Amino acid sequence: MPDPLYRQIADDLMHRIEAGDVGAGEAPLPTEMELREMYGASRNTVRDAMKLLITRGLVETRPGKGTFVIRIADPFVTPLSLASGFGDDGTTYRRSDPEASPRKAEKSEPRIEVQQATGFVAAELQLDPSTTVVSRHQQRSVDGIPWSLQTSYYPMDFVIQGAAELLQAKDMTNGTVRYLEETLGIKQEGWFDRITVRPPDLNEVMFFKIPVDGRISMFEVSRTAYDANGKAIRLTITSYPSDMNQFVMSVGKVPIRD
């Protein structure tokens, strides 16, 4: 039994969108009248097709302007290594098209908060609940496209001991790992990465411009860093939208791959 006409229309439009035939760039999709003529369909059938595309997270209606494609996923490909894992900054990432690399990675100025370490943060940093920590939040983009959100947590004791720049809303040129080593003699000797998949929160929905219903999940990578004595010195949590990110790793003799 063939699919209902509205679903056939939605599927055809989805293929046209993915091919760039309609809705490319900032151009709106054809109007309701144009779609009715294109498919020989009634107004209600066309509207049902558009509702299905909206439900799929492909398009959105802007009052007075028309219907627009939200985005077509062209994932960032992140090469990983046994030495660096997921790393701490976005400087080596490319799109799925090999000819599109290298990309320009950018970070926002950090937003600083002083808060109590509760739950997961307290456990990972080996702190008593309600101990004060410094959190540094950054938005990260590649070629102006939202790529990841990152928050790092540090014990407030580091500030008291002299690492006052943790409280400054500026990006550290050489990174906080080097800063802690140079300022306090605290050297990162290892780390533990945990990778989970979860629905997005509201902040992620707004930043990445993804559907609020959770159909696009998030990769969440938490990295707990340790000094030579096994004491936790930093917790960094980074979230990535799953439709826009792929992580690849090659070990040993592997042919060059696109």
PDB file of C-alpha atoms in Angstrom:
ATOM      1  CA  MET A   1       0.000   0.000   0.000  1.00  0.00           C
ATOM      2  CA  PRO A   2       1.539   3.331  -1.072  1.00  0.00           C
ATOM      3  CA  ASP A   3       2.214   6.051   1.487  1.00  0.00           C
ATOM      4  CA  PRO A   4      -0.346   8.848   1.814  1.00  0.00           C
ATOM      5  CA  LEU A   5       0.213  11.725  -0.625  1.00  0.00           C
ATOM      6  CA  TYR A   6       1.306  14.150   2.111  1.00  0.00           C
ATOM      7  CA  ARG A   7       4.068  11.750   3.158  1.00  0.00           C
ATOM      8  CA  GLN A   8       5.172  11.278  -0.461  1.00  0.00           C
ATOM      9  CA  ILE A   9       5.365  15.048  -0.821  1.00  0.00           C
ATOM     10  CA  ALA A  10       7.335  15.375   2.417  1.00  0.00           C
ATOM     11  CA  ASP A  11       9.776  12.645   1.317  1.00  0.00           C
ATOM     12  CA  ASP A  12      10.259  14.258  -2.102  1.00  0.00           C
ATOM     13  CA  LEU A  13      10.870  17.673  -0.551  1.00  0.00           C
ATOM     14  CA  MET A  14      13.336  16.149   1.918  1.00  0.00           C
ATOM     15  CA  HIS A  15      15.348  14.672  -0.977  1.00  0.00           C
ATOM     16  CA  ARG A  16      15.204  17.989  -2.834  1.00  0.00           C
ATOM     17  CA  ILE A  17      16.401  19.814   0.280  1.00  0.00           C
ATOM     18  CA  GLU A  18      19.283  17.385   0.784  1.00  0.00           C
ATOM     19  CA  ALA A  19      20.261  17.795  -2.879  1.00  0.00           C
ATOM     20  CA  GLY A  20      20.158  21.581  -2.555  1.00  0.00           C
ATOM     21  CA  ASP A  21      17.415  21.923  -5.156  1.00  0.00           C
ATOM     22  CA  VAL A  22      15.110  23.848  -2.805  1.00  0.00           C
ATOM     23  CA  GLY A  23      15.734  25.893   0.296  1.00  0.00           C
ATOM     24  CA  ALA A  24      19.419  26.389  -0.469  1.00  0.00           C
ATOM     25  CA  GLY A  25      21.202  29.071   1.530  1.00  0.00           C
ATOM     26  CA  GLU A  26      18.696  31.542   2.937  1.00  0.00           C
ATOM     27  CA  ALA A  27      16.116  30.993   0.192  1.00  0.00           C
ATOM     28  CA  PRO A  28      12.655  29.977   1.425  1.00  0.00           C
ATOM     29  CA  LEU A  29      10.890  26.850   0.239  1.00  0.00           C
ATOM     30  CA  PRO A  30       8.208  27.276  -2.460  1.00  0.00           C
ATOM     31  CA  THR A  31       5.002  28.844  -1.211  1.00  0.00           C
ATOM     32  CA  GLU A  32       1.947  26.793  -0.325  1.00  0.00           C
ATOM     33  CA  MET A  33       0.318  27.762  -3.649  1.00  0.00           C
ATOM     34  CA  GLU A  34       3.455  26.777  -5.580  1.00  0.00           C
ATOM     35  CA  LEU A  35       3.603  23.417  -3.793  1.00  0.00           C
ATOM     36  CA  ARG A  36      -0.069  22.744  -4.547  1.00  0.00           C
ATOM     37  CA  GLU A  37       0.604  23.344  -8.242  1.00  0.00           C
ATOM     38  CA  MET A  38       3.867  21.370  -8.156  1.00  0.00           C
ATOM     39  CA  TYR A  39       2.261  18.256  -6.682  1.00  0.00           C
ATOM     40  CA  GLY A  40      -1.354  18.671  -7.773  1.00  0.00           C
ATOM     41  CA  ALA A  41      -2.392  18.454  -4.132  1.00  0.00           C
ATOM     42  CA  SER A  42      -4.972  20.128  -1.936  1.00  0.00           C
ATOM     43  CA  ARG A  43      -4.115  22.824   0.606  1.00  0.00           C
ATOM     44  CA  ASN A  44      -4.606  20.446   3.545  1.00  0.00           C
ATOM     45  CA  THR A  45      -2.347  17.810   1.967  1.00  0.00           C
ATOM     46  CA  VAL A  46       0.442  20.337   1.422  1.00  0.00           C
ATOM     47  CA  ARG A  47       0.052  21.644   4.968  1.00  0.00           C
ATOM     48  CA  ASP A  48       0.248  18.100   6.351  1.00  0.00           C
ATOM     49  CA  ALA A  49       3.445  17.540   4.363  1.00  0.00           C
ATOM     50  CA  MET A  50       4.991  20.725   5.782  1.00  0.00           C
ATOM     51  CA  LYS A  51       3.969  19.722   9.306  1.00  0.00           C
ATOM     52  CA  LEU A  52       5.795  16.420   8.809  1.00  0.00           C
ATOM     53  CA  LEU A  53       8.947  18.226   7.668  1.00  0.00           C
ATOM     54  CA  ILE A  54       8.721  20.484  10.717  1.00  0.00           C
ATOM     55  CA  THR A  55       8.321  17.426  12.956  1.00  0.00           C
ATOM     56  CA  ARG A  56      11.410  15.899  11.341  1.00  0.00           C
ATOM     57  CA  GLY A  57      13.350  19.032  12.283  1.00  0.00           C
ATOM     58  CA  LEU A  58      14.126  19.925   8.657  1.00  0.00           C
ATOM     59  CA  VAL A  59      12.250  23.198   8.240  1.00  0.00           C
ATOM     60  CA  GLU A  60      10.778  26.007  10.265  1.00  0.00           C
ATOM     61  CA  THR A  61       8.109  28.596   9.491  1.00  0.00           C
ATOM     62  CA  ARG A  62       9.007  32.246   9.959  1.00  0.00           C
ATOM     63  CA  PRO A  63       5.878  34.413  10.195  1.00  0.00           C
ATOM     64  CA  GLY A  64       5.571  36.744   7.240  1.00  0.00           C
ATOM     65  CA  LYS A  65       8.696  35.344   5.535  1.00  0.00           C
ATOM     66  CA  GLY A  66       7.960  31.753   4.564  1.00  0.00           C
ATOM     67  CA  THR A  67       9.306  28.293   5.366  1.00  0.00           C
ATOM     68  CA  PHE A  68      13.060  27.771   5.615  1.00  0.00           C
ATOM     69  CA  VAL A  69      15.439  24.833   5.905  1.00  0.00           C
ATOM     70  CA  ILE A  70      16.858  24.648   9.430  1.00  0.00           C
ATOM     71  CA  ARG A  71      20.123  22.994   8.414  1.00  0.00           C
ATOM     72  CA  ILE A  72      21.536  20.081   6.490  1.00  0.00           C
ATOM     73  CA  ALA A  73      24.040  18.126   8.535  1.00  0.00           C
ATOM     74  CA  ASP A  74      27.563  18.126   7.136  1.00  0.00           C
ATOM     75  CA  PRO A  75      29.421  16.667  10.106  1.00  0.00           C
ATOM     76  CA  PHE A  76      32.689  17.914  11.518  1.00  0.00           C
ATOM     77  CA  VAL A  77      35.152  15.017  11.573  1.00  0.00           C
ATOM     78  CA  THR A  78      37.411  14.991  14.625  1.00  0.00           C
ATOM     79  CA  PRO A  79      40.551  12.856  14.384  1.00  0.00           C
ATOM     80  CA  LEU A  80      41.374  11.308  17.758  1.00  0.00           C
ATOM     81  CA  SER A  81      44.582   9.727  18.951  1.00  0.00           C
ATOM     82  CA  LEU A  82      45.604   7.495  21.824  1.00  0.00           C
ATOM     83  CA  ALA A  83      47.860  10.316  23.033  1.00  0.00           C
ATOM     84  CA  SER A  84      45.283  13.114  23.147  1.00  0.00           C
ATOM     85  CA  GLY A  85      41.855  11.457  23.187  1.00  0.00           C
ATOM     86  CA  PHE A  86      39.237  14.135  22.671  1.00  0.00           C
ATOM     87  CA  GLY A  87      41.699  16.909  23.469  1.00  0.00           C
ATOM     88  CA  ASP A  88      40.828  20.254  25.014  1.00  0.00           C
ATOM     89  CA  ASP A  89      40.469  22.689  22.141  1.00  0.00           C
ATOM     90  CA  GLY A  90      39.094  22.787  18.616  1.00  0.00           C
ATOM     91  CA  THR A  91      42.022  23.372  16.284  1.00  0.00           C
ATOM     92  CA  THR A  92      42.316  20.287  14.051  1.00  0.00           C
ATOM     93  CA  TYR A  93      38.779  19.671  12.884  1.00  0.00           C
ATOM     94  CA  ARG A  94      37.498  19.388   9.319  1.00  0.00           C
ATOM     95  CA  ARG A  95      34.176  18.873   7.614  1.00  0.00           C
ATOM     96  CA  SER A  96      33.165  15.583   6.005  1.00  0.00           C
ATOM     97  CA  ASP A  97      34.453  16.935   2.676  1.00  0.00           C
ATOM     98  CA  PRO A  98      38.260  16.399   2.788  1.00  0.00           C
ATOM     99  CA  GLU A  99      38.818  19.405   0.506  1.00  0.00           C
ATOM    100  CA  ALA A 100      37.100  21.621   3.066  1.00  0.00           C
ATOM    101  CA  SER A 101      39.943  21.395   5.586  1.00  0.00           C
ATOM    102  CA  PRO A 102      41.578  23.122   7.360  1.00  0.00           C
ATOM    103  CA  ARG A 103      38.762  24.879   9.210  1.00  0.00           C
ATOM    104  CA  LYS A 104      38.888  27.975  11.371  1.00  0.00           C
ATOM    105  CA  ALA A 105      38.132  27.180  15.003  1.00  0.00           C
ATOM    106  CA  GLU A 106      36.964  29.953  17.327  1.00  0.00           C
ATOM    107  CA  LYS A 107      36.110  30.249  21.021  1.00  0.00           C
ATOM    108  CA  SER A 108      34.017  32.783  22.866  1.00  0.00           C
ATOM    109  CA  GLU A 109      35.493  34.648  25.797  1.00  0.00           C
ATOM    110  CA  PRO A 110      34.891  32.454  28.863  1.00  0.00           C
ATOM    111  CA  ARG A 111      31.975  33.154  31.169  1.00  0.00           C
ATOM    112  CA  ILE A 112      33.111  32.731  34.771  1.00  0.00           C
ATOM    113  CA  GLU A 113      31.037  31.477  37.685  1.00  0.00           C
ATOM    114  CA  VAL A 114      31.865  30.696  41.302  1.00  0.00           C
ATOM    115  CA  GLN A 115      29.551  27.982  42.583  1.00  0.00           C
ATOM    116  CA  GLN A 116      29.191  25.033  44.896  1.00  0.00           C
ATOM    117  CA  ALA A 117      30.487  21.676  43.700  1.00  0.00           C
ATOM    118  CA  THR A 118      27.554  19.306  43.981  1.00  0.00           C
ATOM    119  CA  GLY A 119      26.836  15.874  42.536  1.00  0.00           C
ATOM    120  CA  PHE A 120      28.986  14.773  39.626  1.00  0.00           C
ATOM    121  CA  VAL A 121      31.363  17.746  39.793  1.00  0.00           C
ATOM    122  CA  ALA A 122      32.139  17.191  43.482  1.00  0.00           C
ATOM    123  CA  ALA A 123      32.626  13.453  42.971  1.00  0.00           C
ATOM    124  CA  GLU A 124      34.974  13.821  40.000  1.00  0.00           C
ATOM    125  CA  LEU A 125      37.077  16.544  41.639  1.00  0.00           C
ATOM    126  CA  GLN A 126      37.227  14.527  44.886  1.00  0.00           C
ATOM    127  CA  LEU A 127      35.693  17.403  46.834  1.00  0.00           C
ATOM    128  CA  ASP A 128      33.222  17.519  49.687  1.00  0.00           C
ATOM    129  CA  PRO A 129      29.749  18.617  48.561  1.00  0.00           C
ATOM    130  CA  SER A 130      29.250  22.391  48.732  1.00  0.00           C
ATOM    131  CA  THR A 131      32.988  23.059  48.289  1.00  0.00           C
ATOM    132  CA  THR A 132      33.443  26.140  46.103  1.00  0.00           C
ATOM    133  CA  VAL A 133      34.679  25.718  42.537  1.00  0.00           C
ATOM    134  CA  VAL A 134      35.382  28.034  39.610  1.00  0.00           C
ATOM    135  CA  SER A 135      33.634  27.187  36.338  1.00  0.00           C
ATOM    136  CA  ARG A 136      34.687  28.530  32.938  1.00  0.00           C
ATOM    137  CA  HIS A 137      32.076  28.254  30.163  1.00  0.00           C
ATOM    138  CA  GLN A 138      32.885  28.679  26.473  1.00  0.00           C
ATOM    139  CA  GLN A 139      31.001  28.447  23.201  1.00  0.00           C
ATOM    140  CA  ARG A 140      33.064  26.979  20.363  1.00  0.00           C
ATOM    141  CA  SER A 141      32.483  27.279  16.629  1.00  0.00           C
ATOM    142  CA  VAL A 142      34.127  26.166  13.401  1.00  0.00           C
ATOM    143  CA  ASP A 143      33.895  28.600  10.482  1.00  0.00           C
ATOM    144  CA  GLY A 144      31.157  30.404  12.390  1.00  0.00           C
ATOM    145  CA  ILE A 145      29.049  27.238  12.781  1.00  0.00           C
ATOM    146  CA  PRO A 146      28.215  26.189  16.388  1.00  0.00           C
ATOM    147  CA  TRP A 147      30.344  23.140  17.134  1.00  0.00           C
ATOM    148  CA  SER A 148      30.518  22.502  20.876  1.00  0.00           C
ATOM    149  CA  LEU A 149      29.865  23.859  24.359  1.00  0.00           C
ATOM    150  CA  GLN A 150      32.512  23.401  27.010  1.00  0.00           C
ATOM    151  CA  THR A 151      32.649  23.969  30.769  1.00  0.00           C
ATOM    152  CA  SER A 152      35.723  23.399  32.930  1.00  0.00           C
ATOM    153  CA  TYR A 153      35.654  23.232  36.726  1.00  0.00           C
ATOM    154  CA  TYR A 154      38.589  23.977  39.059  1.00  0.00           C
ATOM    155  CA  PRO A 155      38.836  23.886  42.875  1.00  0.00           C
ATOM    156  CA  MET A 156      38.590  27.386  44.366  1.00  0.00           C
ATOM    157  CA  ASP A 157      41.697  26.490  46.373  1.00  0.00           C
ATOM    158  CA  PHE A 158      43.735  27.047  43.193  1.00  0.00           C
ATOM    159  CA  VAL A 159      42.671  30.713  43.182  1.00  0.00           C
ATOM    160  CA  ILE A 160      43.485  31.071  46.874  1.00  0.00           C
ATOM    161  CA  GLN A 161      46.933  29.568  46.210  1.00  0.00           C
ATOM    162  CA  GLY A 162      47.651  32.176  43.530  1.00  0.00           C
ATOM    163  CA  ALA A 163      46.006  31.117  40.257  1.00  0.00           C
ATOM    164  CA  ALA A 164      43.852  34.260  40.196  1.00  0.00           C
ATOM    165  CA  GLU A 165      43.545  34.327  36.399  1.00  0.00           C
ATOM    166  CA  LEU A 166      41.057  31.462  36.630  1.00  0.00           C
ATOM    167  CA  LEU A 167      38.575  34.151  37.680  1.00  0.00           C
ATOM    168  CA  GLN A 168      39.299  36.398  34.695  1.00  0.00           C
ATOM    169  CA  ALA A 169      36.924  36.317  31.725  1.00  0.00           C
ATOM    170  CA  LYS A 170      39.635  35.920  29.128  1.00  0.00           C
ATOM    171  CA  ASP A 171      41.020  33.016  27.157  1.00  0.00           C
ATOM    172  CA  MET A 172      44.448  31.882  28.284  1.00  0.00           C
ATOM    173  CA  THR A 173      46.884  31.858  25.370  1.00  0.00           C
ATOM    174  CA  ASN A 174      48.676  28.688  26.430  1.00  0.00           C
ATOM    175  CA  GLY A 175      45.660  27.071  28.100  1.00  0.00           C
ATOM    176  CA  THR A 176      44.805  26.504  31.741  1.00  0.00           C
ATOM    177  CA  VAL A 177      46.821  23.275  31.922  1.00  0.00           C
ATOM    178  CA  ARG A 178      50.050  25.162  31.216  1.00  0.00           C
ATOM    179  CA  TYR A 179      48.950  28.079  33.403  1.00  0.00           C
ATOM    180  CA  LEU A 180      48.423  25.852  36.460  1.00  0.00           C
ATOM    181  CA  GLU A 181      51.799  24.223  35.913  1.00  0.00           C
ATOM    182  CA  GLU A 182      53.615  27.545  35.581  1.00  0.00           C
ATOM    183  CA  THR A 183      51.753  29.283  38.417  1.00  0.00           C
ATOM    184  CA  LEU A 184      51.256  26.556  41.020  1.00  0.00           C
ATOM    185  CA  GLY A 185      53.534  23.779  39.852  1.00  0.00           C
ATOM    186  CA  ILE A 186      50.477  21.559  39.369  1.00  0.00           C
ATOM    187  CA  LYS A 187      51.207  19.355  36.367  1.00  0.00           C
ATOM    188  CA  GLN A 188      48.629  17.303  34.531  1.00  0.00           C
ATOM    189  CA  GLU A 189      49.933  13.747  34.292  1.00  0.00           C
ATOM    190  CA  GLY A 190      46.861  11.897  33.040  1.00  0.00           C
ATOM    191  CA  TRP A 191      43.144  12.002  32.468  1.00  0.00           C
ATOM    192  CA  PHE A 192      40.025   9.873  32.337  1.00  0.00           C
ATOM    193  CA  ASP A 193      37.458  10.461  29.551  1.00  0.00           C
ATOM    194  CA  ARG A 194      33.820   9.384  29.812  1.00  0.00           C
ATOM    195  CA  ILE A 195      31.569   9.533  26.720  1.00  0.00           C
ATOM    196  CA  THR A 196      27.784   9.495  27.049  1.00  0.00           C
ATOM    197  CA  VAL A 197      24.818  10.174  24.777  1.00  0.00           C
ATOM    198  CA  ARG A 198      21.852  12.148  26.094  1.00  0.00           C
ATOM    199  CA  PRO A 199      19.059  14.521  25.006  1.00  0.00           C
ATOM    200  CA  PRO A 200      19.962  18.211  24.662  1.00  0.00           C
ATOM    201  CA  ASP A 201      19.153  20.729  27.368  1.00  0.00           C
ATOM    202  CA  LEU A 202      17.496  24.079  26.592  1.00  0.00           C
ATOM    203  CA  ASN A 203      20.792  25.955  26.387  1.00  0.00           C
ATOM    204  CA  GLU A 204      22.084  23.460  23.815  1.00  0.00           C
ATOM    205  CA  VAL A 205      18.846  23.623  21.809  1.00  0.00           C
ATOM    206  CA  MET A 206      19.242  27.400  21.529  1.00  0.00           C
ATOM    207  CA  PHE A 207      22.981  27.446  20.782  1.00  0.00           C
ATOM    208  CA  PHE A 208      23.044  24.609  18.238  1.00  0.00           C
ATOM    209  CA  LYS A 209      19.595  25.486  16.817  1.00  0.00           C
ATOM    210  CA  ILE A 210      18.315  21.919  17.078  1.00  0.00           C
ATOM    211  CA  PRO A 211      14.787  20.560  17.711  1.00  0.00           C
ATOM    212  CA  VAL A 212      13.692  20.691  21.334  1.00  0.00           C
ATOM    213  CA  ASP A 213      12.116  17.219  21.211  1.00  0.00           C
ATOM    214  CA  GLY A 214      15.465  15.401  21.546  1.00  0.00           C
ATOM    215  CA  ARG A 215      15.530  13.701  18.140  1.00  0.00           C
ATOM    216  CA  ILE A 216      19.083  15.041  17.799  1.00  0.00           C
ATOM    217  CA  SER A 217      21.030  13.700  20.751  1.00  0.00           C
ATOM    218  CA  MET A 218      24.198  15.093  22.296  1.00  0.00           C
ATOM    219  CA  PHE A 219      27.606  13.519  22.708  1.00  0.00           C
ATOM    220  CA  GLU A 220      28.854  14.519  26.148  1.00  0.00           C
ATOM    221  CA  VAL A 221      32.541  14.038  26.904  1.00  0.00           C
ATOM    222  CA  SER A 222      33.700  14.551  30.474  1.00  0.00           C
ATOM    223  CA  ARG A 223      37.427  14.632  31.123  1.00  0.00           C
ATOM    224  CA  THR A 224      38.822  14.423  34.648  1.00  0.00           C
ATOM    225  CA  ALA A 225      42.499  15.381  34.758  1.00  0.00           C
ATOM    226  CA  TYR A 226      44.926  14.234  37.472  1.00  0.00           C
ATOM    227  CA  ASP A 227      48.341  15.201  38.811  1.00  0.00           C
ATOM    228  CA  ALA A 228      51.179  12.769  39.524  1.00  0.00           C
ATOM    229  CA  ASN A 229      49.660  11.867  42.904  1.00  0.00           C
ATOM    230  CA  GLY A 230      46.288  10.908  41.422  1.00  0.00           C
ATOM    231  CA  LYS A 231      44.595  14.050  42.699  1.00  0.00           C
ATOM    232  CA  ALA A 232      41.895  15.479  40.434  1.00  0.00           C
ATOM    233  CA  ILE A 233      42.807  18.971  39.241  1.00  0.00           C
ATOM    234  CA  ARG A 234      40.198  19.702  36.584  1.00  0.00           C
ATOM    235  CA  LEU A 235      36.877  18.504  35.197  1.00  0.00           C
ATOM    236  CA  THR A 236      35.975  19.518  31.649  1.00  0.00           C
ATOM    237  CA  ILE A 237      32.563  18.692  30.174  1.00  0.00           C
ATOM    238  CA  THR A 238      32.046  19.198  26.438  1.00  0.00           C
ATOM    239  CA  SER A 239      28.834  18.644  24.492  1.00  0.00           C
ATOM    240  CA  TYR A 240      28.526  18.105  20.735  1.00  0.00           C
ATOM    241  CA  PRO A 241      25.346  17.675  18.623  1.00  0.00           C
ATOM    242  CA  SER A 242      25.386  14.141  17.231  1.00  0.00           C
ATOM    243  CA  ASP A 243      24.206  15.045  13.729  1.00  0.00           C
ATOM    244  CA  MET A 244      27.081  17.484  13.206  1.00  0.00           C
ATOM    245  CA  ASN A 245      29.961  15.491  14.654  1.00  0.00           C
ATOM    246  CA  GLN A 246      31.879  12.312  13.870  1.00  0.00           C
ATOM    247  CA  PHE A 247      34.892  11.071  15.820  1.00  0.00           C
ATOM    248  CA  VAL A 248      37.454   8.866  14.086  1.00  0.00           C
ATOM    249  CA  MET A 249      40.602   7.096  15.267  1.00  0.00           C
ATOM    250  CA  SER A 250      43.243   5.159  13.359  1.00  0.00           C
ATOM    251  CA  VAL A 251      45.678   2.863  15.157  1.00  0.00           C
ATOM    252  CA  GLY A 252      48.541   1.039  13.473  1.00  0.00           C
ATOM    253  CA  LYS A 253      48.967   0.692   9.711  1.00  0.00           C
ATOM    254  CA  VAL A 254      45.783   2.011   8.144  1.00  0.00           C
ATOM    255  CA  PRO A 255      45.383   3.212   4.522  1.00  0.00           C
ATOM    256  CA  ILE A 256      44.752   6.923   4.028  1.00  0.00           C
ATOM    257  CA  ARG A 257      41.018   7.503   4.261  1.00  0.00           C
ATOM    258  CA  ASP A 258      38.841  10.439   3.257  1.00  0.00           C
TER     259      ASP A 258
END
